[in-house]
PDB file of C-alpha atoms and ligand atoms in Angstrom:
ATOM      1  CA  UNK M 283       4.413 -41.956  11.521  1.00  0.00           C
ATOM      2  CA  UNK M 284       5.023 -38.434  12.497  1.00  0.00           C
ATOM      3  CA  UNK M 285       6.567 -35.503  10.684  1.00  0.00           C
ATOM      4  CA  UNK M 286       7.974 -32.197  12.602  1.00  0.00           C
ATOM      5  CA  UNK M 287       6.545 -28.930  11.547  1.00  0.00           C
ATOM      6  CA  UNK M 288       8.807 -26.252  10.184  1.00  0.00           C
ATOM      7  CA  UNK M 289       7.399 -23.720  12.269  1.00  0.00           C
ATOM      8  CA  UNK M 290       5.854 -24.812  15.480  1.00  0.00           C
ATOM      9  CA  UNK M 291       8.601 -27.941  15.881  1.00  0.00           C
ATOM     10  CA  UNK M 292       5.569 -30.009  17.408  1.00  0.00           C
ATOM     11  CA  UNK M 293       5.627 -33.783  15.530  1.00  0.00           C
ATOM     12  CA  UNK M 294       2.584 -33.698  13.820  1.00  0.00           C
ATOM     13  CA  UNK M 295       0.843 -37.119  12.212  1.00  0.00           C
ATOM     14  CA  UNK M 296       1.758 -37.158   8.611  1.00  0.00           C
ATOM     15  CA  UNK M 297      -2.163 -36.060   7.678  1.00  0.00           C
ATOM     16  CA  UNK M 298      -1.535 -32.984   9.096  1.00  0.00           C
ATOM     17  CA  UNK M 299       0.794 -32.017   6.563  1.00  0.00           C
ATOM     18  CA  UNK M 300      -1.452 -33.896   3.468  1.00  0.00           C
ATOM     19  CA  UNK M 301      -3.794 -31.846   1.528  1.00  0.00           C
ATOM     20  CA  UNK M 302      -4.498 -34.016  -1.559  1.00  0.00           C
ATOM     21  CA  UNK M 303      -2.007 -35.546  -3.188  1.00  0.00           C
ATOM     22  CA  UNK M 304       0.498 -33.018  -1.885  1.00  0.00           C
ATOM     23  CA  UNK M 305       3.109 -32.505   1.001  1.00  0.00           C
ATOM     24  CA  UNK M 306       2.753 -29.346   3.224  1.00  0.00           C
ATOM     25  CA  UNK M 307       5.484 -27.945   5.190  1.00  0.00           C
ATOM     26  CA  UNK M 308       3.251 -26.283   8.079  1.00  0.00           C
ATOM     27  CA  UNK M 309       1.113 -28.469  10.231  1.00  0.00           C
ATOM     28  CA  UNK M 310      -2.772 -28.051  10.050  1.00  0.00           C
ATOM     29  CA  UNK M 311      -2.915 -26.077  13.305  1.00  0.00           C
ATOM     30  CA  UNK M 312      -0.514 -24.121  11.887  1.00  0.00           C
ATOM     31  CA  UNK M 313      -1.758 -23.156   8.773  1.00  0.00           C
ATOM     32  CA  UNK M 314      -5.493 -22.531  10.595  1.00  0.00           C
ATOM     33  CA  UNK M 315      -3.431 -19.875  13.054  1.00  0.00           C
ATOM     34  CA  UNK M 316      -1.911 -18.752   9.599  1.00  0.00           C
ATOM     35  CA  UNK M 317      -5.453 -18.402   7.591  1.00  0.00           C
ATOM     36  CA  UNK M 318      -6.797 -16.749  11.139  1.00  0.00           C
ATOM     37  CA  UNK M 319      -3.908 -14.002  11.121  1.00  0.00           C
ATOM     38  CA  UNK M 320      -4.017 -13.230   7.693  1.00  0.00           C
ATOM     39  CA  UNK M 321      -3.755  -9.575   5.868  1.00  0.00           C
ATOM     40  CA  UNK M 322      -7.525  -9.860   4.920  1.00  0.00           C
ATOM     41  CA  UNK M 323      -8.343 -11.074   8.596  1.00  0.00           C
ATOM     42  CA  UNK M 324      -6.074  -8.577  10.313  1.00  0.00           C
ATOM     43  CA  UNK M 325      -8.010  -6.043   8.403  1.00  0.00           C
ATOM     44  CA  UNK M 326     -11.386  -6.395   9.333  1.00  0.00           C
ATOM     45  CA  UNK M 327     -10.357  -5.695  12.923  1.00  0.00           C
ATOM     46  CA  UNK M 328      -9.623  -2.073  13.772  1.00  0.00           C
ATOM     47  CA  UNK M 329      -8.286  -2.809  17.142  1.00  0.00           C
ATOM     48  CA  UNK M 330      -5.976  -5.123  15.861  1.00  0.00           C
ATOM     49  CA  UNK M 331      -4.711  -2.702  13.042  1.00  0.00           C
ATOM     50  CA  UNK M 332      -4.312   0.205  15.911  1.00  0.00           C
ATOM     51  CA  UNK M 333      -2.106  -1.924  17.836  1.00  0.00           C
ATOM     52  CA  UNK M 334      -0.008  -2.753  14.407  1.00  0.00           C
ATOM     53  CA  UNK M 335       0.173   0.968  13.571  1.00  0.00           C
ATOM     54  CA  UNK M 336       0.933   2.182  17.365  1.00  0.00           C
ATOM     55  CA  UNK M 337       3.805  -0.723  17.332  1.00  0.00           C
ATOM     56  CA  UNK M 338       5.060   0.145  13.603  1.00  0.00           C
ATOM     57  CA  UNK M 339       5.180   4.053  14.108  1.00  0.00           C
ATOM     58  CA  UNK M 340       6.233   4.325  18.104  1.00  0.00           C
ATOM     59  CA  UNK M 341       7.077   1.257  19.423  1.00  0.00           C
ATOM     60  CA  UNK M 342       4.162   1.194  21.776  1.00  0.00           C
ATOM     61  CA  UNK M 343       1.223  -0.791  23.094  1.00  0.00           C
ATOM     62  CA  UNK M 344      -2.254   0.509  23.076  1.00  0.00           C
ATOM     63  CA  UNK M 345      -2.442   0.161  26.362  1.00  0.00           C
ATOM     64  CA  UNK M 346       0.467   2.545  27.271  1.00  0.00           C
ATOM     65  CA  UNK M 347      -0.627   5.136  24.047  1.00  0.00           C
ATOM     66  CA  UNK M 348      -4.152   5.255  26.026  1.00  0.00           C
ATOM     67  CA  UNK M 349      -2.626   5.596  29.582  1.00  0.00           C
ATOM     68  CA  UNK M 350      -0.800   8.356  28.628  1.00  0.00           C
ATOM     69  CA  UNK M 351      -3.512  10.254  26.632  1.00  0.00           C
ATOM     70  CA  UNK M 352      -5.588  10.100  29.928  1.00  0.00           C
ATOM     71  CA  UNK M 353      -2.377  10.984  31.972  1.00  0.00           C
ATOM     72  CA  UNK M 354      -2.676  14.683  29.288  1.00  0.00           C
ATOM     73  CA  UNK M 355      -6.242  14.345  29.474  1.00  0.00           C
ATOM     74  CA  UNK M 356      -5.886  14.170  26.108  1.00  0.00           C
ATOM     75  CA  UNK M 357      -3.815  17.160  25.329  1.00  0.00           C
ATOM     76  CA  UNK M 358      -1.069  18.128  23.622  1.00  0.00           C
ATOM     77  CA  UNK M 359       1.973  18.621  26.456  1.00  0.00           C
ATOM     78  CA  UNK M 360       2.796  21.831  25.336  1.00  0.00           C
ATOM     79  CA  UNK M 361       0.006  24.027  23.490  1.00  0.00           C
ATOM     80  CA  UNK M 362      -2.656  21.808  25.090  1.00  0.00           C
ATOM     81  CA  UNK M 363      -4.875  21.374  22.116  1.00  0.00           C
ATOM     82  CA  UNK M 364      -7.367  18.599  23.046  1.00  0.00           C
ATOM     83  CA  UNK M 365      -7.234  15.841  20.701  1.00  0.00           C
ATOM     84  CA  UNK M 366     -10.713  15.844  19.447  1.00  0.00           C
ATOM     85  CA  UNK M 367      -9.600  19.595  17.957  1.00  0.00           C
ATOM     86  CA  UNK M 368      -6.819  18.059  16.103  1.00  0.00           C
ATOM     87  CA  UNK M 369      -7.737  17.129  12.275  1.00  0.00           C
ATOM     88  CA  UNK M 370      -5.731  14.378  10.639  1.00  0.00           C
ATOM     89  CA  UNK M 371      -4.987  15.042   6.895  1.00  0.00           C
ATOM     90  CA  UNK M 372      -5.524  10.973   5.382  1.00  0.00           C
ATOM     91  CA  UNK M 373      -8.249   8.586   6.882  1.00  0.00           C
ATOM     92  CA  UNK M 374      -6.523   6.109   4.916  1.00  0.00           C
ATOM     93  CA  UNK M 375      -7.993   4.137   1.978  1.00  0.00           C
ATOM     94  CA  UNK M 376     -11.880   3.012   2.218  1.00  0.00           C
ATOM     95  CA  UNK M 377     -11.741  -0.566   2.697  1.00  0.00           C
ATOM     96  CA  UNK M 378     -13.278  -2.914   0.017  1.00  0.00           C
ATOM     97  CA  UNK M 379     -14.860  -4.614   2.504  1.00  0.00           C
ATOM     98  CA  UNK M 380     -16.564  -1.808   4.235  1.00  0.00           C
ATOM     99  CA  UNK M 381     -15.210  -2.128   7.542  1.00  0.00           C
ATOM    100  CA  UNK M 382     -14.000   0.949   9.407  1.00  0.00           C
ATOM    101  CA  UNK M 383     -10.368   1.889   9.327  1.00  0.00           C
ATOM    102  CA  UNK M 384      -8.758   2.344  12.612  1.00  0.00           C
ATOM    103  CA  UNK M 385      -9.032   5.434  14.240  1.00  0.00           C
ATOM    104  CA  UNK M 386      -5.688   7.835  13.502  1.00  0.00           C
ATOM    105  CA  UNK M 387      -3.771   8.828  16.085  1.00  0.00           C
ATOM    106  CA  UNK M 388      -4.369  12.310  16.341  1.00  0.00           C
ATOM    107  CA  UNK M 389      -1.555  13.353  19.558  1.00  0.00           C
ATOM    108  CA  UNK M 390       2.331  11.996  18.153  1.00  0.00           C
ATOM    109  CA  UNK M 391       4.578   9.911  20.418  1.00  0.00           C
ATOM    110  CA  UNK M 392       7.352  12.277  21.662  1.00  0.00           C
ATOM    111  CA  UNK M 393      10.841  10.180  21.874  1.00  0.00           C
ATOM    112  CA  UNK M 394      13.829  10.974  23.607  1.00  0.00           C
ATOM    113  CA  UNK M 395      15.777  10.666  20.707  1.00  0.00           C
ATOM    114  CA  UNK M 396      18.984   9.049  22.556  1.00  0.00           C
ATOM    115  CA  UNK M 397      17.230   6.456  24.581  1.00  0.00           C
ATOM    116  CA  UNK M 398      13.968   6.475  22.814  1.00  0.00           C
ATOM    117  CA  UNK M 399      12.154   6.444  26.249  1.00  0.00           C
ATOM    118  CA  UNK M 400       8.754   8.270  25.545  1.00  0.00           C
ATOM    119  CA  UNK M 401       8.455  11.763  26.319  1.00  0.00           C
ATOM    120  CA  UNK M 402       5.105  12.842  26.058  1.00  0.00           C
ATOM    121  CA  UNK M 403       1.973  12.459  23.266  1.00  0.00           C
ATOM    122  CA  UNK M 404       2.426  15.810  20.994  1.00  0.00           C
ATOM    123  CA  UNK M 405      -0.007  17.192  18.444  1.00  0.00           C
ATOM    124  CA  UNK M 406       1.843  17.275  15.127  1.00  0.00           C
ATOM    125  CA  UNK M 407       3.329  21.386  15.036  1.00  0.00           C
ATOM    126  CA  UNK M 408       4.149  21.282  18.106  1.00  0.00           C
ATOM    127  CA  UNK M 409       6.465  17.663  17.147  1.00  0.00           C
ATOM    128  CA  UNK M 410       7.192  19.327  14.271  1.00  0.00           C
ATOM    129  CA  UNK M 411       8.652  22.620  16.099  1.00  0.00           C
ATOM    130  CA  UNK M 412      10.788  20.491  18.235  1.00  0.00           C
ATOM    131  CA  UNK M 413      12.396  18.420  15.674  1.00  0.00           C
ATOM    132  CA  UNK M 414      12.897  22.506  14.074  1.00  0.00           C
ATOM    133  CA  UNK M 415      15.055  23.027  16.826  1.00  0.00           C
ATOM    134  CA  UNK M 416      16.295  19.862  17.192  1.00  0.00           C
ATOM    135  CA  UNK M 417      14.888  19.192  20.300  1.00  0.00           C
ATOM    136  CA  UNK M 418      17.450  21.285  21.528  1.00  0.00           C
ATOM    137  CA  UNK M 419      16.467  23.911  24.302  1.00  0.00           C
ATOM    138  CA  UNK M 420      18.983  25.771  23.916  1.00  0.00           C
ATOM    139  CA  UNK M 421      17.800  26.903  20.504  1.00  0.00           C
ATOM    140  CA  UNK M 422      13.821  26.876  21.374  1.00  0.00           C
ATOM    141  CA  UNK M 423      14.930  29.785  24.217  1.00  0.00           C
ATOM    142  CA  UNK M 424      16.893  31.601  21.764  1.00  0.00           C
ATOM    143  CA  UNK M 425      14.050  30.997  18.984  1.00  0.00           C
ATOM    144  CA  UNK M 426      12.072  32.507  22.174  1.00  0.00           C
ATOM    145  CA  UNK M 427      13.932  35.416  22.736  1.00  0.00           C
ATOM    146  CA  UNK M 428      14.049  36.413  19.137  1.00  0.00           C
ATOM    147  CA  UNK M 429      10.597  36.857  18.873  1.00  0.00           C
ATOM    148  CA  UNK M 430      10.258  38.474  22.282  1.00  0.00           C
ATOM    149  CA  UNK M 431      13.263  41.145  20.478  1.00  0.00           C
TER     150      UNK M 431
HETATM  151 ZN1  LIG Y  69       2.924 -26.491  13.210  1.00  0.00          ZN
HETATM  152 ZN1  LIG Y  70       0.719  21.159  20.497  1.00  0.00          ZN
END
């Protein structure tokens, strides 16, 4: 006898879904991947949390965030601050457990806001001042020529 799993579709034997006296709905490979990936889990690795945040706030891998820090040799793209200069306000909550939280992203993903294509890695004013002038440089050269006046 074989049952299908609800979320891998593979027909399990019915012991995989038996714990006890009671049914399960997720196969026991399943539920191991599940207990593997869980919040706690997920936690205690930093890398893994980077990657969640990087995807979460920019849509981006750590693999392209890092190639294009080293493409800016870690700068910002337009008042070239180097990264290392640039303090981030919360660290995040201390973890119960002790483990270190992932390190912030100090330099801000740049979108193009129609296509959201990446522009550049920012440090947070100068993001800041181009949202101001809504990333419009039309306005950031008149903003320009005012204070040149
Ligand atoms: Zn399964
Ligand atoms: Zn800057």
């Amino acid at each position: 006898m074989v049952k299908m799993c609800l979320r891998c579709y593979q027909e399990r034997p019915l012991d995989s879904f038996r714990k006890g006296d009671r049914e399960l709905v997720s196969c026991a490979p399943c539920r191991e991947y599940a207990r593997g990936n869980s919040y706690k889990n997920r936690r205690a690795q930093p890398s893994k949390v980077r990657a969640d945040n990087l995807w979460a706030l920019y849509r981006i891998r750590p693999e392209e965030y890092d190639a294009l820090r080293e493409a800016q040799a870690y700068r910002c793209a337009i008042c070239g601050i180097h990264e290392s200069e640039i303090t981030v306000g919360s660290r995040g909550r201390p973890r119960l457990d002790g483990t270190p939280n992932a390190e912030p992203f100090r330099l801000v993903v740049d979108h193009y806001h129609a296509s959201k294509r990446v522009r550049g890695l920012l440090c947070g004013p100068c993001n800041a001042g181009l949202g101001g002038f809504r990333d419009d440089p039309a306005l950031l050269t008149a903003a320009a020529r005012y204070l040149l006046n």
